[in-house]
Coordinates of N, CA and C in Angstrom, one line a residue:
M8 N 118.1 159.7 130.6 CA 119.8 159.7 131.5 C 119.9 159.0 132.7
A9 N 119.6 158.0 133.0 CA 119.5 157.5 134.6 C 121.1 157.2 135.0
P10 N 121.8 157.5 136.2 CA 122.6 157.2 136.2 C 123.1 155.3 136.1
T11 N 124.2 155.1 136.4 CA 124.3 153.2 136.3 C 124.6 153.0 137.3
H12 N 125.9 153.9 138.5 CA 125.9 153.9 139.5 C 124.5 153.6 140.4
P13 N 123.9 152.5 141.8 CA 122.6 152.5 142.2 C 123.5 154.2 143.1
A14 N 124.4 154.7 143.3 CA 124.4 155.9 144.7 C 124.3 157.2 143.4
A15 N 124.9 156.9 142.3 CA 125.2 158.2 141.0 C 124.1 159.3 141.4
K16 N 124.0 160.1 140.2 CA 123.1 161.3 140.4 C 123.6 162.5 139.3
T17 N 123.2 163.2 138.8 CA 122.7 163.3 137.6 C 122.1 165.0 137.9
T18 N 122.3 166.0 137.4 CA 122.5 167.7 137.6 C 122.8 168.1 136.5
T19 N 121.4 168.7 136.0 CA 121.0 169.5 135.1 C 121.7 170.4 135.2
T20 N 122.5 171.3 134.1 CA 122.6 173.5 135.0 C 122.2 174.0 133.4
T21 N 122.6 175.0 133.4 CA 122.3 175.3 132.1 C 122.6 174.7 130.9
H22 N 124.1 174.9 131.4 CA 124.5 174.2 129.4 C 125.2 173.0 130.1
K23 N 125.2 172.0 130.7 CA 125.4 170.6 130.8 C 124.9 169.7 132.1
T24 N 125.4 168.8 131.6 CA 124.8 167.6 132.8 C 125.8 166.9 133.3
L25 N 125.6 166.9 134.5 CA 126.7 166.3 135.7 C 126.6 165.4 136.1
L26 N 127.7 164.1 136.2 CA 127.6 162.9 136.9 C 128.6 162.7 137.4
T27 N 127.7 162.7 139.5 CA 128.3 162.4 140.5 C 128.2 161.1 141.0
T28 N 129.3 160.9 141.4 CA 129.0 159.2 142.2 C 129.7 159.3 143.6
P29 N 129.7 158.7 144.5 CA 130.1 158.8 146.1 C 131.3 158.4 146.0
N30 N 132.6 158.6 144.9 CA 133.6 158.3 145.4 C 134.2 159.7 145.7
P31 N 134.8 159.8 147.1 CA 134.8 160.7 148.1 C 136.7 161.5 147.0
F32 N 136.4 160.9 146.2 CA 138.2 162.2 145.7 C 137.0 162.6 145.0
E33 N 135.9 162.8 144.2 CA 135.3 163.8 143.7 C 135.0 165.1 144.1
Q34 N 134.3 164.6 145.6 CA 134.1 165.3 147.0 C 135.6 166.5 147.4
R35 N 136.7 165.3 147.1 CA 138.0 166.1 148.1 C 137.9 167.2 146.6
F36 N 138.1 167.1 145.7 CA 139.1 167.5 144.8 C 138.5 168.7 144.3
G37 N 136.6 168.1 144.3 CA 135.6 169.0 143.3 C 135.4 169.0 142.1
Y38 N 135.0 167.8 141.6 CA 135.3 167.3 140.1 C 133.9 166.4 140.2
H39 N 133.7 165.8 138.8 CA 132.5 165.4 139.1 C 133.2 163.7 138.3
R40 N 132.3 162.7 138.1 CA 132.5 161.5 137.0 C 132.8 161.8 135.8
A41 N 132.0 162.3 135.9 CA 131.4 163.0 133.8 C 131.3 164.0 133.8
V42 N 130.8 164.3 132.6 CA 130.5 165.6 131.8 C 130.0 165.5 130.6
R43 N 128.3 166.1 130.4 CA 128.5 166.2 128.9 C 128.0 167.5 128.8
R44 N 127.5 168.2 127.8 CA 127.9 169.0 126.9 C 127.3 168.9 125.3
G45 N 126.1 168.9 125.2 CA 125.8 168.7 123.4 C 126.3 167.5 123.4
P46 N 127.1 166.9 122.2 CA 127.1 165.4 122.1 C 128.0 165.1 122.6
L47 N 129.1 165.8 123.3 CA 130.0 165.9 124.4 C 130.2 164.7 125.7
I48 N 130.6 163.9 125.4 CA 130.6 163.1 126.9 C 132.5 163.3 127.9
C49 N 133.2 163.6 128.2 CA 134.1 163.7 128.7 C 134.5 163.1 130.6
V50 N 135.0 162.2 130.6 CA 134.7 161.1 132.0 C 136.0 161.4 132.6
S51 N 136.3 161.9 133.7 CA 137.2 162.4 134.6 C 138.0 160.7 134.1
G52 N 139.7 161.3 134.9 CA 140.5 160.4 135.6 C 139.8 159.1 136.5
T53 N 140.0 157.7 135.9 CA 138.9 156.7 137.0 C 139.8 155.4 137.0
T54 N 139.7 155.5 138.1 CA 140.5 154.3 138.7 C 139.9 153.0 139.3
A55 N 140.0 151.8 139.5 CA 139.6 150.4 140.1 C 139.7 150.6 141.6
V56 N 138.2 151.3 142.2 CA 138.5 151.5 143.5 C 136.8 151.2 143.6
K57 N 136.3 150.9 144.6 CA 135.7 150.5 145.3 C 134.7 151.3 146.8
V58 N 133.8 151.9 146.4 CA 133.1 153.0 147.3 C 132.6 152.3 148.3
F59 N 132.7 152.9 149.4 CA 131.6 152.3 150.6 C 131.1 153.7 151.0
A60 N 129.8 153.6 151.4 CA 129.2 155.1 151.8 C 128.9 154.5 153.9
A61 N 129.2 153.9 154.5 CA 129.6 153.2 155.0 C 130.7 154.0 156.0
G62 N 130.1 154.0 157.8 CA 131.1 154.2 158.7 C 131.8 153.2 158.8
P63 N 133.1 152.9 159.9 CA 133.9 151.8 159.9 C 133.1 150.8 160.8
D64 N 132.3 150.8 161.2 CA 132.0 149.8 161.9 C 130.4 148.8 160.5
A65 N 130.4 149.4 160.3 CA 129.3 148.4 159.1 C 129.8 147.6 158.3
E66 N 129.0 146.8 158.1 CA 129.6 145.5 157.5 C 129.8 145.9 156.6
L67 N 130.6 145.3 155.8 CA 130.7 145.8 154.0 C 130.0 143.8 153.1
D68 N 129.6 144.7 152.4 CA 129.3 143.7 151.6 C 130.1 143.5 150.6
V69 N 131.3 142.8 150.6 CA 132.2 142.8 149.3 C 132.9 141.5 149.9
D70 N 133.5 140.9 148.8 CA 134.7 139.9 148.8 C 136.0 141.0 149.3
V71 N 136.0 140.8 150.6 CA 137.2 141.3 151.2 C 138.4 140.7 150.4
D72 N 138.3 139.6 150.3 CA 139.9 139.1 149.7 C 140.7 139.9 148.3
A73 N 139.5 140.9 147.9 CA 139.9 141.4 146.5 C 140.3 142.6 146.9
Y74 N 140.8 143.3 148.7 CA 141.4 144.2 149.0 C 142.4 143.8 150.0
I75 N 143.0 142.8 149.3 CA 144.2 143.3 149.9 C 145.7 143.4 149.5
D76 N 146.3 144.6 150.2 CA 146.9 145.0 149.6 C 148.3 144.4 149.0
A77 N 149.3 145.4 148.5 CA 150.4 144.1 147.8 C 151.0 143.6 149.0
K78 N 151.1 144.2 150.6 CA 151.8 143.4 151.2 C 151.6 142.8 151.6
G79 N 150.1 142.2 151.6 CA 148.9 140.9 151.7 C 148.2 141.4 152.9
E80 N 148.0 143.0 153.3 CA 147.2 143.3 154.3 C 145.5 143.8 154.1
R81 N 145.4 143.0 154.8 CA 143.7 143.5 154.6 C 143.5 145.3 154.6
R82 N 142.5 146.1 153.7 CA 142.8 146.8 153.5 C 141.0 147.4 153.8
L83 N 140.6 148.1 154.7 CA 138.8 148.5 155.0 C 139.2 150.0 154.7
S84 N 139.4 150.8 154.0 CA 139.1 152.3 154.3 C 137.3 152.4 153.7
E85 N 137.3 153.8 153.2 CA 136.3 154.9 152.8 C 136.6 154.0 150.8
V86 N 137.6 154.2 151.1 CA 137.9 153.3 149.2 C 139.1 152.3 149.3
Q87 N 138.5 151.1 148.8 CA 139.0 150.4 148.4 C 140.3 150.2 146.9
I88 N 141.0 150.2 147.0 CA 141.6 149.7 145.4 C 141.5 148.4 145.1
L89 N 140.7 148.2 144.3 CA 140.5 146.4 143.7 C 141.9 145.9 142.6
H90 N 141.8 144.8 143.2 CA 143.2 144.5 142.3 C 144.4 144.6 142.7
P91 N 144.8 144.9 143.4 CA 146.7 145.6 143.7 C 147.4 144.3 143.3
G92 N 148.3 145.3 142.7 CA 149.4 144.3 141.8 C 148.9 143.9 140.9
D93 N 147.7 144.5 140.3 CA 146.8 143.9 138.4 C 146.8 144.7 137.9
A94 N 147.4 145.4 136.7 CA 147.4 146.5 136.2 C 146.5 145.8 135.3
H95 N 146.7 144.8 134.7 CA 145.7 144.9 134.0 C 143.3 144.7 134.2
K96 N 143.7 143.6 135.3 CA 142.5 144.3 136.5 C 141.8 145.2 136.4
Q97 N 142.9 146.3 136.7 CA 142.8 147.5 137.3 C 142.0 148.4 136.1
A98 N 143.4 147.7 134.8 CA 143.0 148.6 133.9 C 141.6 148.3 133.5
K99 N 140.9 147.0 132.8 CA 139.5 146.7 133.2 C 138.7 146.7 133.7
T100 N 139.0 147.0 134.8 CA 137.9 147.6 136.1 C 137.7 149.1 135.6
A101 N 138.4 150.3 135.9 CA 138.5 151.7 135.6 C 137.9 151.6 134.2
M102 N 137.6 151.1 133.0 CA 137.6 151.2 132.1 C 135.8 151.2 131.6
S103 N 135.3 149.6 132.6 CA 134.2 149.3 132.9 C 133.6 150.7 133.5
V104 N 134.0 150.6 134.7 CA 133.5 151.8 135.3 C 133.4 153.1 134.3
A105 N 134.1 153.9 133.1 CA 134.1 154.9 133.0 C 133.2 154.7 131.9
V106 N 132.9 153.6 131.2 CA 132.3 153.4 129.9 C 130.4 153.3 130.9
E107 N 130.8 153.1 131.7 CA 129.1 152.8 132.4 C 128.5 154.7 132.7
A108 N 129.6 155.4 132.9 CA 129.7 157.1 133.5 C 128.9 157.7 131.8
V109 N 129.3 156.9 130.7 CA 129.4 157.6 129.2 C 127.3 157.1 129.3
R110 N 127.6 155.7 130.0 CA 126.2 155.2 129.6 C 125.7 155.8 130.7
G111 N 125.6 156.7 131.6 CA 124.9 157.2 132.8 C 124.3 158.2 132.5
L112 N 124.9 159.6 131.5 CA 125.1 160.5 130.4 C 124.4 160.2 129.1
G113 N 123.5 159.2 128.7 CA 122.8 158.9 127.5 C 124.0 158.5 126.8
G114 N 124.9 158.0 127.1 CA 125.7 157.2 125.5 C 126.2 156.0 125.9
E115 N 126.8 155.7 124.7 CA 127.2 153.7 124.8 C 128.5 153.5 124.5
L116 N 128.7 152.3 124.5 CA 130.2 152.2 124.4 C 130.7 151.9 123.0
E117 N 130.1 152.1 121.9 CA 130.3 152.4 120.3 C 130.0 153.8 120.0
D118 N 130.1 154.6 121.9 CA 130.3 156.3 121.2 C 131.6 156.8 121.5
V119 N 132.3 155.9 122.4 CA 134.0 156.5 123.1 C 134.8 156.8 122.1
V120 N 135.6 157.7 121.8 CA 136.0 158.5 120.2 C 137.4 157.8 121.1
R121 N 137.9 158.6 122.5 CA 139.2 158.7 122.4 C 139.2 157.8 124.1
V122 N 140.5 157.1 124.6 CA 140.3 156.7 125.7 C 142.3 157.0 125.8
R123 N 142.4 157.9 127.3 CA 143.4 158.2 127.8 C 144.1 157.0 129.1
M124 N 145.6 155.9 129.1 CA 145.6 155.4 129.7 C 147.1 156.0 130.2
F125 N 146.7 156.1 131.6 CA 148.0 156.8 132.8 C 148.7 155.5 134.0
V126 N 149.6 155.4 133.1 CA 150.0 153.7 134.2 C 151.3 154.2 134.6
A127 N 151.3 153.4 136.1 CA 152.2 154.1 137.2 C 153.4 153.2 136.8
N128 N 154.0 152.2 136.0 CA 154.6 151.6 136.1 C 154.9 151.1 134.0
H129 N 155.8 151.3 134.0 CA 156.6 151.0 132.5 C 156.1 149.8 131.8
E130 N 156.4 148.4 133.2 CA 156.1 147.3 132.8 C 154.9 147.0 132.5
D131 N 154.5 147.8 133.1 CA 152.4 146.9 132.8 C 151.9 147.9 131.5
C132 N 152.4 148.6 130.6 CA 152.2 149.3 129.5 C 151.5 147.9 128.9
D133 N 152.3 146.5 128.8 CA 151.6 145.9 127.6 C 150.4 145.3 127.7
K134 N 150.1 144.6 129.8 CA 148.9 145.0 130.4 C 147.6 145.7 130.5
V135 N 148.2 146.5 130.4 CA 147.2 147.9 129.7 C 146.5 148.0 128.7
G136 N 147.7 147.9 127.8 CA 147.0 148.1 126.4 C 146.0 146.7 126.2
A137 N 146.5 145.4 126.3 CA 145.6 144.2 126.8 C 143.8 144.6 127.6
A138 N 143.9 145.2 128.3 CA 142.5 145.6 128.5 C 141.9 146.4 128.0
F139 N 142.9 147.2 127.2 CA 142.1 148.1 126.1 C 141.6 147.5 125.2
K140 N 141.9 146.6 124.6 CA 141.7 145.7 123.4 C 140.8 144.8 123.8
D141 N 140.4 144.7 125.3 CA 139.6 143.7 125.5 C 138.3 144.5 125.6
I142 N 138.7 145.8 126.0 CA 137.8 146.2 126.1 C 136.9 147.4 125.1
F143 N 137.6 147.7 124.4 CA 137.6 148.7 122.8 C 137.9 148.5 121.8
G144 N 138.3 147.2 121.4 CA 139.7 146.3 121.1 C 139.5 147.0 119.8
Q145 N 140.3 146.1 118.7 CA 140.3 146.0 117.3 C 140.0 144.7 116.7
S146 N 139.8 144.3 115.3 CA 140.0 143.5 114.9 C 141.1 143.0 114.2
D147 N 141.9 142.0 114.3 CA 142.9 141.5 113.9 C 143.0 141.7 112.4
W148 N 143.8 142.8 112.6 CA 144.0 143.6 111.2 C 145.1 142.9 110.1
S149 N 146.0 141.5 110.8 CA 146.4 141.0 110.0 C 146.0 140.1 108.9
E150 N 144.5 140.2 108.5 CA 143.9 139.4 107.9 C 143.4 140.6 106.4
G151 N 143.4 141.7 106.9 CA 143.1 143.6 106.0 C 144.3 143.8 105.2
D152 N 144.5 144.0 104.1 CA 145.9 144.7 103.3 C 146.0 145.3 104.7
S153 N 147.3 146.1 103.8 CA 147.9 147.1 104.8 C 147.3 147.9 105.2
G154 N 146.5 148.4 104.1 CA 145.8 150.0 103.9 C 145.0 150.2 104.9
G155 N 144.8 149.4 106.2 CA 143.9 149.1 107.1 C 142.3 149.0 106.7
S156 N 142.3 148.0 105.7 CA 140.8 147.6 104.7 C 140.6 146.5 105.4
G157 N 140.9 146.3 106.8 CA 140.5 145.0 107.4 C 139.1 145.4 107.9
D158 N 138.1 143.3 108.4 CA 136.9 143.5 108.7 C 137.6 145.0 110.1
V159 N 136.2 145.3 110.1 CA 136.2 146.5 111.5 C 134.8 146.8 112.1
E160 N 134.1 146.2 111.4 CA 132.8 146.0 111.8 C 132.7 145.7 113.4
D161 N 133.4 145.0 114.1 CA 133.2 144.5 115.8 C 134.1 145.7 116.4
T162 N 134.7 146.2 115.7 CA 136.0 147.2 116.6 C 135.0 148.7 117.2
I163 N 135.6 149.2 118.3 CA 134.1 150.5 118.9 C 135.0 151.5 118.2
G164 N 136.5 151.5 117.8 CA 137.4 152.8 116.9 C 137.6 153.8 117.8
A165 N 138.3 153.4 119.2 CA 138.9 154.5 119.7 C 139.7 154.5 119.7
A166 N 140.5 156.1 119.4 CA 141.7 156.7 119.6 C 142.6 156.4 121.0
A167 N 143.0 156.5 121.6 CA 144.5 155.9 122.7 C 145.7 156.5 122.5
T168 N 145.6 156.6 123.8 CA 146.9 157.3 124.2 C 147.3 157.1 125.6
M169 N 148.7 156.2 125.8 CA 149.4 155.8 127.0 C 150.5 156.0 127.6
I170 N 150.6 157.2 128.8 CA 151.3 158.0 129.4 C 151.8 157.2 130.9
V171 N 152.8 156.5 130.7 CA 153.8 156.5 132.6 C 153.5 157.7 133.4
V172 N 152.9 157.3 134.1 CA 153.3 158.7 135.3 C 154.6 158.1 136.4
P173 N 155.1 158.4 135.9 CA 156.6 158.7 137.0 C 155.8 159.3 138.6
G174 N 156.1 158.6 139.6 CA 156.0 158.7 140.8 C 154.6 157.9 141.3
G175 N 153.9 157.6 140.3 CA 152.4 157.3 140.2 C 151.1 158.3 140.5
F176 N 149.8 157.9 141.6 CA 148.4 158.1 141.7 C 148.9 158.3 143.2
V177 N 147.3 159.0 143.6 CA 147.1 159.6 145.2 C 147.0 158.5 146.0
D178 N 146.9 156.9 145.6 CA 146.9 156.2 146.0 C 147.8 155.0 145.6
K179 N 148.9 154.4 146.7 CA 149.9 154.0 145.9 C 149.9 152.4 145.3
D180 N 148.6 152.5 145.5 CA 148.1 150.8 144.8 C 147.4 151.1 144.0
M181 N 147.2 152.7 143.3 CA 146.3 152.9 142.2 C 147.9 151.9 141.0
L182 N 147.4 151.5 140.0 CA 148.1 151.0 139.1 C 148.1 152.0 137.6
V183 N 146.4 152.2 137.4 CA 146.0 152.7 135.9 C 145.1 154.1 136.5
E184 N 145.0 154.5 135.5 CA 144.1 155.7 135.3 C 143.7 156.3 134.4
I185 N 142.1 155.9 134.4 CA 141.7 156.2 132.5 C 140.8 157.1 132.7
E186 N 140.4 158.0 131.4 CA 140.0 159.2 130.9 C 139.4 158.7 129.4
V187 N 138.2 159.0 129.5 CA 137.4 158.3 128.5 C 136.6 159.8 128.1
D188 N 136.7 160.2 126.9 CA 135.6 161.4 125.7 C 134.5 160.4 124.5
A189 N 133.7 161.0 125.2 CA 132.8 160.3 123.6 C 131.9 160.9 123.4
Y190 N 131.6 160.7 122.0 CA 130.7 161.6 121.3 C 129.4 160.9 121.1
V191 N 128.1 161.3 121.1 CA 127.0 160.9 120.5 C 126.0 161.7 119.7
L192 N 125.8 160.9 118.8 CA 124.9 161.8 117.5 C 123.8 161.2 117.9

């Protein structure tokens, strides 16, 4: 089980395997990106951030245009929120990062059984739902009968919950936070 993020590391305790990334929120609040115990993998709330392990004078090897905040100002700090103002792109990015954490602990996309989507603005729910369908999607159920016997061969089959979070998240530009649970057989 090799971590997929270049600076991520795994630690195995007596009962769990922990995946830790350089995301400063993990260290600040004392959690891990993901935890595996037996066949269960739980991925912590994941947002669309770019983490830099560099001081303020370091040259950043990034697309700086991706780090323009909602006011059009360039933001260069330890953590950059990707795609400010675009809930669909933030959701797809966060979901992809969460899936990479599952892979880092030996799982695959197909092992994901539950996705929780926390959304800052009610009007972004459709955009976040579309991102869920893009990553974990279901087949077009209209081709099957109403009993749900449509072709689901290409479906990941994850359960999902979407919750609107009044007041938002730890950074005002975060529009979406994603949690993922996977079960590896």
